[in-house]
Amino acid sequence: MSNIETFGGIYVAMYSAYDESGEVDAERVKKLARYYVGKGIKGLYVGGSSGEGILQTAEERKRTLEAVMAEIRGELKVIVHVGANSTRESEELSRHAELHGADAISAVPAIYYRLSEAAVENHWQRMIDSSRLPFLIYNIPQTTGFQLSTNLLRKLAAQPKVIGVKMSGESTFELQQYKVAGGDDFLVFNGPDEQFLAGRIMGADGGIGGTYGVMPELFVKLNELYANGRVAEAQRLQYDINAVIKKLLAYPSLYGAAKYILSLRGVETGQPRLPLLPIREEHRESIAALNDDILALVARCGDR
């Protein structure tokens, strides 16, 4: 099978799952992973921005992945974000992902230091060489300060293990350029949830997103509508999704709001880790109303 057939589709960027003391809770991780089985998604992206991987120790990231794999291995594809500031730690997480049966690994560049392209290439190459798993570049320049060039992408994509890029930059033109540079079987995942449809139109093979976590069915439906040529309907659904995203972004903590929505559905994941803020007491009522709106939208999509 091609890389696109094997990996293309909708991936929930999975949230963190902590106990009441803020420690990784394996049972909550398992319950969260199980929640997404049967939603129609292709898989989970574990330990990325939504999963707070950058805020966790290597041991916490390992414990999270082990719980995910113990619960849903073979039922969903699992892509693990192994990026860390230290190349050594990234290599360690890469080997761990392979050992525990993940399907692929992915990484942002190291943050804080303004690294040269050669330094970023070496950082990623060490991860690629550390395991036999396929590797997915993660480009998110607005947070890392590093803009992936098409030249570097083309160079990395020449390696069989480098199968694609998660494009979380805001330009669909650059997304399209990455698709051209990578070649026909090079995966491009749309990152910005609010422009999923635009990304698909410009060549993305699927999407990986954080807000998918509270409305996976809507992104699965959106992807289906586009794939079936029902673009006008897809546009209307993207508008509905964007109305939800706009409301989520209005809260001081997107992840706090999303995790509270899941708790209303019986999936407890604790609070986000500081410096990410928890939700405020005065926002609980409006977030509950937003949850009702999401569920009603899901129900309407099921009738289409």
Short mmCIF file of C-alpha atoms in Angstrom, two decimals:
data_model
loop_
_atom_site.label_atom_id
_atom_site.label_comp_id
_atom_site.label_asym_id
_atom_site.label_seq_id
_atom_site.Cartn_x
_atom_site.Cartn_y
_atom_site.Cartn_z
CA MET A 1 0.00 0.00 0.00
CA SER A 2 1.06 3.58 -0.60
CA ASN A 3 1.84 5.94 2.27
CA ILE A 4 -1.34 7.86 1.51
CA GLU A 5 -3.47 4.72 1.63
CA THR A 6 -1.74 3.57 4.82
CA PHE A 7 -1.72 6.83 6.76
CA GLY A 8 -3.97 9.39 5.06
CA GLY A 9 -7.09 10.55 6.88
CA ILE A 10 -8.23 12.20 10.09
CA TYR A 11 -6.10 12.10 13.26
CA VAL A 12 -7.11 13.49 16.62
CA ALA A 13 -4.24 15.34 18.30
CA MET A 14 -4.86 13.67 21.63
CA TYR A 15 -5.07 15.71 24.83
CA SER A 16 -3.15 15.10 28.03
CA ALA A 17 -4.76 13.02 30.78
CA TYR A 18 -3.83 13.79 34.38
CA ASP A 19 -5.15 12.84 37.78
CA GLU A 20 -6.34 15.38 40.33
CA SER A 21 -2.74 16.04 41.39
CA GLY A 22 -1.64 16.80 37.85
CA GLU A 23 0.24 13.54 37.29
CA VAL A 24 -0.14 11.44 34.14
CA ASP A 25 -2.95 8.96 34.80
CA ALA A 26 -2.62 5.80 32.69
CA GLU A 27 -6.23 4.76 33.22
CA ARG A 28 -7.50 8.16 32.10
CA VAL A 29 -5.18 8.01 29.09
CA LYS A 30 -6.68 4.64 28.17
CA LYS A 31 -10.25 5.88 28.59
CA LEU A 32 -9.52 8.91 26.42
CA ALA A 33 -7.94 6.77 23.70
CA ARG A 34 -10.88 4.36 23.84
CA TYR A 35 -13.31 7.27 23.45
CA TYR A 36 -12.04 7.87 19.92
CA VAL A 37 -12.36 4.29 18.71
CA GLY A 38 -15.43 3.98 16.52
CA LYS A 39 -15.57 7.70 15.68
CA GLY A 40 -14.37 7.08 12.12
CA ILE A 41 -10.93 8.63 12.56
CA LYS A 42 -7.77 7.09 11.12
CA GLY A 43 -5.72 7.51 14.25
CA LEU A 44 -4.25 9.48 17.13
CA TYR A 45 -1.34 11.90 17.23
CA VAL A 46 0.14 11.47 20.71
CA GLY A 47 2.32 13.91 22.64
CA GLY A 48 2.01 16.93 20.36
CA SER A 49 0.88 20.45 21.19
CA SER A 50 -2.58 19.34 22.30
CA GLY A 51 -1.05 16.51 24.32
CA GLU A 52 1.30 18.92 26.12
CA GLY A 53 4.30 16.76 25.26
CA ILE A 54 6.64 19.76 25.47
CA LEU A 55 5.49 20.33 29.08
CA GLN A 56 6.08 16.73 30.15
CA THR A 57 9.15 14.76 31.14
CA ALA A 58 10.38 11.98 28.89
CA GLU A 59 9.11 9.43 31.41
CA GLU A 60 5.64 10.98 31.40
CA ARG A 61 5.57 10.93 27.61
CA LYS A 62 6.61 7.28 27.62
CA ARG A 63 3.95 6.40 30.19
CA THR A 64 1.29 8.12 28.09
CA LEU A 65 2.24 6.26 24.93
CA GLU A 66 2.42 2.92 26.74
CA ALA A 67 -1.13 3.43 28.02
CA VAL A 68 -2.40 4.37 24.55
CA MET A 69 -0.80 1.33 22.95
CA ALA A 70 -2.02 -1.00 25.68
CA GLU A 71 -5.59 0.18 25.07
CA ILE A 72 -6.02 0.62 21.30
CA ARG A 73 -3.05 -0.95 19.52
CA GLY A 74 -4.17 -2.23 16.14
CA GLU A 75 -7.50 -0.38 16.28
CA LEU A 76 -6.19 3.06 15.30
CA LYS A 77 -2.98 4.30 13.75
CA VAL A 78 -0.73 5.94 16.33
CA ILE A 79 1.73 8.68 15.37
CA VAL A 80 3.93 9.78 18.26
CA HIS A 81 5.43 13.22 18.61
CA VAL A 82 8.99 12.63 19.85
CA GLY A 83 10.36 16.14 19.44
CA ALA A 84 12.24 17.60 22.41
CA ASN A 85 14.79 20.36 22.87
CA SER A 86 17.51 17.79 23.38
CA THR A 87 18.38 15.61 20.41
CA ARG A 88 19.41 12.87 22.83
CA GLU A 89 15.95 12.88 24.45
CA SER A 90 14.27 12.89 21.03
CA GLU A 91 16.29 9.82 20.00
CA GLU A 92 15.32 8.09 23.24
CA LEU A 93 11.63 8.78 22.62
CA SER A 94 11.97 7.56 19.02
CA ARG A 95 13.38 4.21 20.16
CA HIS A 96 10.67 3.94 22.82
CA ALA A 97 7.93 4.56 20.24
CA GLU A 98 9.25 1.74 18.07
CA LEU A 99 9.62 -0.60 21.05
CA HIS A 100 5.97 -0.12 22.03
CA GLY A 101 4.48 -0.57 18.58
CA ALA A 102 3.70 2.93 17.37
CA ASP A 103 3.06 3.27 13.64
CA ALA A 104 5.12 6.39 12.99
CA ILE A 105 7.00 9.20 14.72
CA SER A 106 6.96 12.95 14.21
CA ALA A 107 8.79 15.98 15.58
CA VAL A 108 8.99 19.75 15.65
CA PRO A 109 12.42 21.39 15.58
CA ALA A 110 14.00 22.16 18.94
CA ILE A 111 12.63 25.44 20.29
CA TYR A 112 14.16 28.47 22.04
CA TYR A 113 17.51 28.43 20.22
CA ARG A 114 17.36 29.99 16.78
CA LEU A 115 18.79 26.98 15.01
CA SER A 116 20.24 26.97 11.52
CA GLU A 117 18.69 24.79 8.86
CA ALA A 118 21.70 22.46 9.13
CA ALA A 119 21.14 22.10 12.89
CA VAL A 120 17.44 21.30 12.44
CA GLU A 121 18.24 18.81 9.69
CA ASN A 122 20.74 17.06 11.96
CA HIS A 123 18.23 17.08 14.84
CA TRP A 124 15.56 15.40 12.71
CA GLN A 125 18.02 13.04 11.02
CA ARG A 126 19.14 11.65 14.36
CA MET A 127 15.51 10.78 15.15
CA ILE A 128 15.02 9.24 11.72
CA ASP A 129 18.10 7.08 12.24
CA SER A 130 17.13 6.10 15.79
CA SER A 131 14.24 3.84 14.81
CA ARG A 132 12.81 1.91 11.88
CA LEU A 133 9.53 3.81 12.06
CA PRO A 134 8.31 6.18 9.35
CA PHE A 135 8.98 9.83 10.16
CA LEU A 136 6.63 12.79 9.72
CA ILE A 137 8.10 16.30 9.75
CA TYR A 138 6.13 18.74 11.92
CA ASN A 139 6.23 22.31 10.61
CA ILE A 140 4.74 24.92 12.94
CA PRO A 141 6.81 28.09 12.44
CA GLN A 142 4.54 30.37 14.47
CA THR A 143 5.59 28.56 17.67
CA THR A 144 9.05 27.19 16.84
CA GLY A 145 10.43 30.13 14.89
CA PHE A 146 11.68 27.76 12.19
CA GLN A 147 10.24 27.82 8.67
CA LEU A 148 10.70 24.56 6.78
CA SER A 149 12.14 25.27 3.33
CA THR A 150 11.09 23.26 0.31
CA ASN A 151 14.77 22.45 -0.27
CA LEU A 152 15.11 20.80 3.15
CA LEU A 153 11.79 19.04 2.74
CA ARG A 154 12.84 17.70 -0.65
CA LYS A 155 16.16 16.49 0.77
CA LEU A 156 14.54 14.69 3.70
CA ALA A 157 11.70 13.30 1.56
CA ALA A 158 14.26 11.50 -0.61
CA GLN A 159 14.65 9.05 2.27
CA PRO A 160 12.07 6.22 2.25
CA LYS A 161 11.42 6.57 5.98
CA VAL A 162 10.40 10.24 5.66
CA ILE A 163 6.81 9.86 4.55
CA GLY A 164 5.25 13.27 5.05
CA VAL A 165 4.80 16.58 6.82
CA LYS A 166 2.28 17.94 9.30
CA MET A 167 1.81 21.43 7.94
CA SER A 168 0.60 23.67 10.74
CA GLY A 169 1.77 26.87 9.11
CA GLU A 170 -0.98 29.19 7.99
CA SER A 171 -0.27 29.29 4.25
CA THR A 172 -2.11 26.85 2.03
CA PHE A 173 0.21 27.98 -0.76
CA GLU A 174 3.17 26.61 1.20
CA LEU A 175 1.16 23.45 1.91
CA GLN A 176 0.73 22.99 -1.83
CA GLN A 177 4.42 23.65 -2.42
CA TYR A 178 5.34 20.96 0.11
CA LYS A 179 3.06 18.52 -1.68
CA VAL A 180 4.76 19.25 -5.00
CA ALA A 181 8.25 19.06 -3.47
CA GLY A 182 7.54 15.78 -1.68
CA GLY A 183 6.04 13.94 -4.63
CA ASP A 184 2.84 12.02 -5.29
CA ASP A 185 3.10 9.58 -2.36
CA PHE A 186 4.42 12.13 0.13
CA LEU A 187 1.81 12.78 2.82
CA VAL A 188 0.78 16.30 3.70
CA PHE A 189 -1.45 16.73 6.74
CA ASN A 190 -3.34 19.97 7.24
CA GLY A 191 -2.66 21.45 10.66
CA PRO A 192 -4.87 24.55 11.14
CA ASP A 193 -8.30 23.14 11.97
CA GLU A 194 -10.13 26.25 10.80
CA GLN A 195 -8.84 25.80 7.25
CA PHE A 196 -9.10 22.04 6.90
CA LEU A 197 -11.18 22.24 3.73
CA ALA A 198 -8.80 24.77 2.17
CA GLY A 199 -5.90 22.47 2.97
CA ARG A 200 -7.61 19.49 1.37
CA ILE A 201 -8.40 21.49 -1.75
CA MET A 202 -4.74 22.49 -2.00
CA GLY A 203 -3.48 18.93 -1.72
CA ALA A 204 -3.55 17.77 1.90
CA ASP A 205 -4.15 14.04 2.37
CA GLY A 206 -5.88 14.45 5.69
CA GLY A 207 -5.64 16.44 8.87
CA ILE A 208 -4.22 16.33 12.40
CA GLY A 209 -5.90 18.70 14.81
CA GLY A 210 -6.52 19.58 18.43
CA THR A 211 -10.12 20.74 18.21
CA TYR A 212 -10.90 17.43 16.49
CA GLY A 213 -10.78 16.04 20.03
CA VAL A 214 -14.21 17.44 20.93
CA MET A 215 -15.81 16.97 17.49
CA PRO A 216 -14.03 14.15 15.63
CA GLU A 217 -17.25 13.17 13.84
CA LEU A 218 -17.48 16.62 12.25
CA PHE A 219 -14.01 16.44 10.74
CA VAL A 220 -14.62 12.90 9.54
CA LYS A 221 -17.82 14.12 7.86
CA LEU A 222 -16.06 17.16 6.42
CA ASN A 223 -13.37 14.94 4.94
CA GLU A 224 -16.01 12.61 3.52
CA LEU A 225 -17.96 15.43 1.91
CA TYR A 226 -14.84 16.76 0.20
CA ALA A 227 -13.74 13.30 -0.94
CA ASN A 228 -17.19 12.74 -2.48
CA GLY A 229 -17.10 16.05 -4.37
CA ARG A 230 -19.77 17.70 -2.22
CA VAL A 231 -17.73 20.87 -1.82
CA ALA A 232 -20.58 23.32 -1.17
CA GLU A 233 -21.83 21.15 1.69
CA ALA A 234 -18.28 20.81 2.96
CA GLN A 235 -17.92 24.58 2.96
CA ARG A 236 -21.07 25.00 5.03
CA LEU A 237 -19.84 22.43 7.53
CA GLN A 238 -16.44 24.12 7.77
CA TYR A 239 -18.28 27.35 8.58
CA ASP A 240 -20.18 25.55 11.36
CA ILE A 241 -16.95 24.05 12.69
CA ASN A 242 -15.25 27.45 12.60
CA ALA A 243 -18.04 28.94 14.68
CA VAL A 244 -17.25 26.33 17.33
CA ILE A 245 -13.50 26.96 17.07
CA LYS A 246 -14.04 30.72 17.44
CA LYS A 247 -15.95 30.13 20.67
CA LEU A 248 -13.29 27.75 22.01
CA LEU A 249 -10.57 30.29 21.28
CA ALA A 250 -12.47 32.98 23.19
CA TYR A 251 -11.71 31.25 26.48
CA PRO A 252 -8.41 31.92 28.30
CA SER A 253 -7.59 28.25 27.84
CA LEU A 254 -8.53 26.37 24.66
CA TYR A 255 -7.32 23.09 26.15
CA GLY A 256 -9.04 23.77 29.45
CA ALA A 257 -12.34 24.30 27.63
CA ALA A 258 -11.86 21.20 25.47
CA LYS A 259 -11.00 19.02 28.46
CA TYR A 260 -14.05 20.32 30.34
CA ILE A 261 -16.24 19.40 27.35
CA LEU A 262 -14.88 15.87 27.50
CA SER A 263 -15.58 15.70 31.24
CA LEU A 264 -19.22 16.55 30.50
CA ARG A 265 -19.23 13.43 28.30
CA GLY A 266 -17.82 11.27 31.08
CA VAL A 267 -14.18 11.35 29.98
CA GLU A 268 -12.10 12.91 32.74
CA THR A 269 -8.65 14.16 31.73
CA GLY A 270 -7.85 16.65 34.50
CA GLN A 271 -6.69 20.21 34.02
CA PRO A 272 -4.08 21.33 31.50
CA ARG A 273 -0.60 21.72 32.94
CA LEU A 274 0.58 25.19 33.86
CA PRO A 275 1.44 27.57 32.31
CA LEU A 276 -1.64 26.51 30.30
CA LEU A 277 -4.57 27.84 32.27
CA PRO A 278 -7.47 25.86 33.71
CA ILE A 279 -10.98 27.02 32.92
CA ARG A 280 -12.64 29.58 35.15
CA GLU A 281 -15.69 28.75 37.19
CA GLU A 282 -17.72 31.47 35.47
CA HIS A 283 -17.12 29.84 32.07
CA ARG A 284 -18.50 26.41 32.90
CA GLU A 285 -22.07 27.22 31.96
CA SER A 286 -21.20 28.66 28.55
CA ILE A 287 -18.83 25.78 27.79
CA ALA A 288 -21.63 23.34 28.65
CA ALA A 289 -23.88 25.20 26.20
CA LEU A 290 -21.15 24.95 23.57
CA ASN A 291 -20.95 21.20 24.18
CA ASP A 292 -24.70 20.99 23.54
CA ASP A 293 -24.22 22.90 20.29
CA ILE A 294 -21.45 20.52 19.17
CA LEU A 295 -23.53 17.44 19.93
CA ALA A 296 -26.50 18.89 18.06
CA LEU A 297 -24.28 19.59 15.06
CA VAL A 298 -22.94 16.02 15.20
CA ALA A 299 -26.49 14.71 15.25
CA ARG A 300 -27.43 16.82 12.22
CA CYS A 301 -24.38 15.58 10.32
CA GLY A 302 -25.42 12.02 11.06
CA ASP A 303 -28.70 12.69 9.30
CA ARG A 304 -27.06 13.97 6.10
#
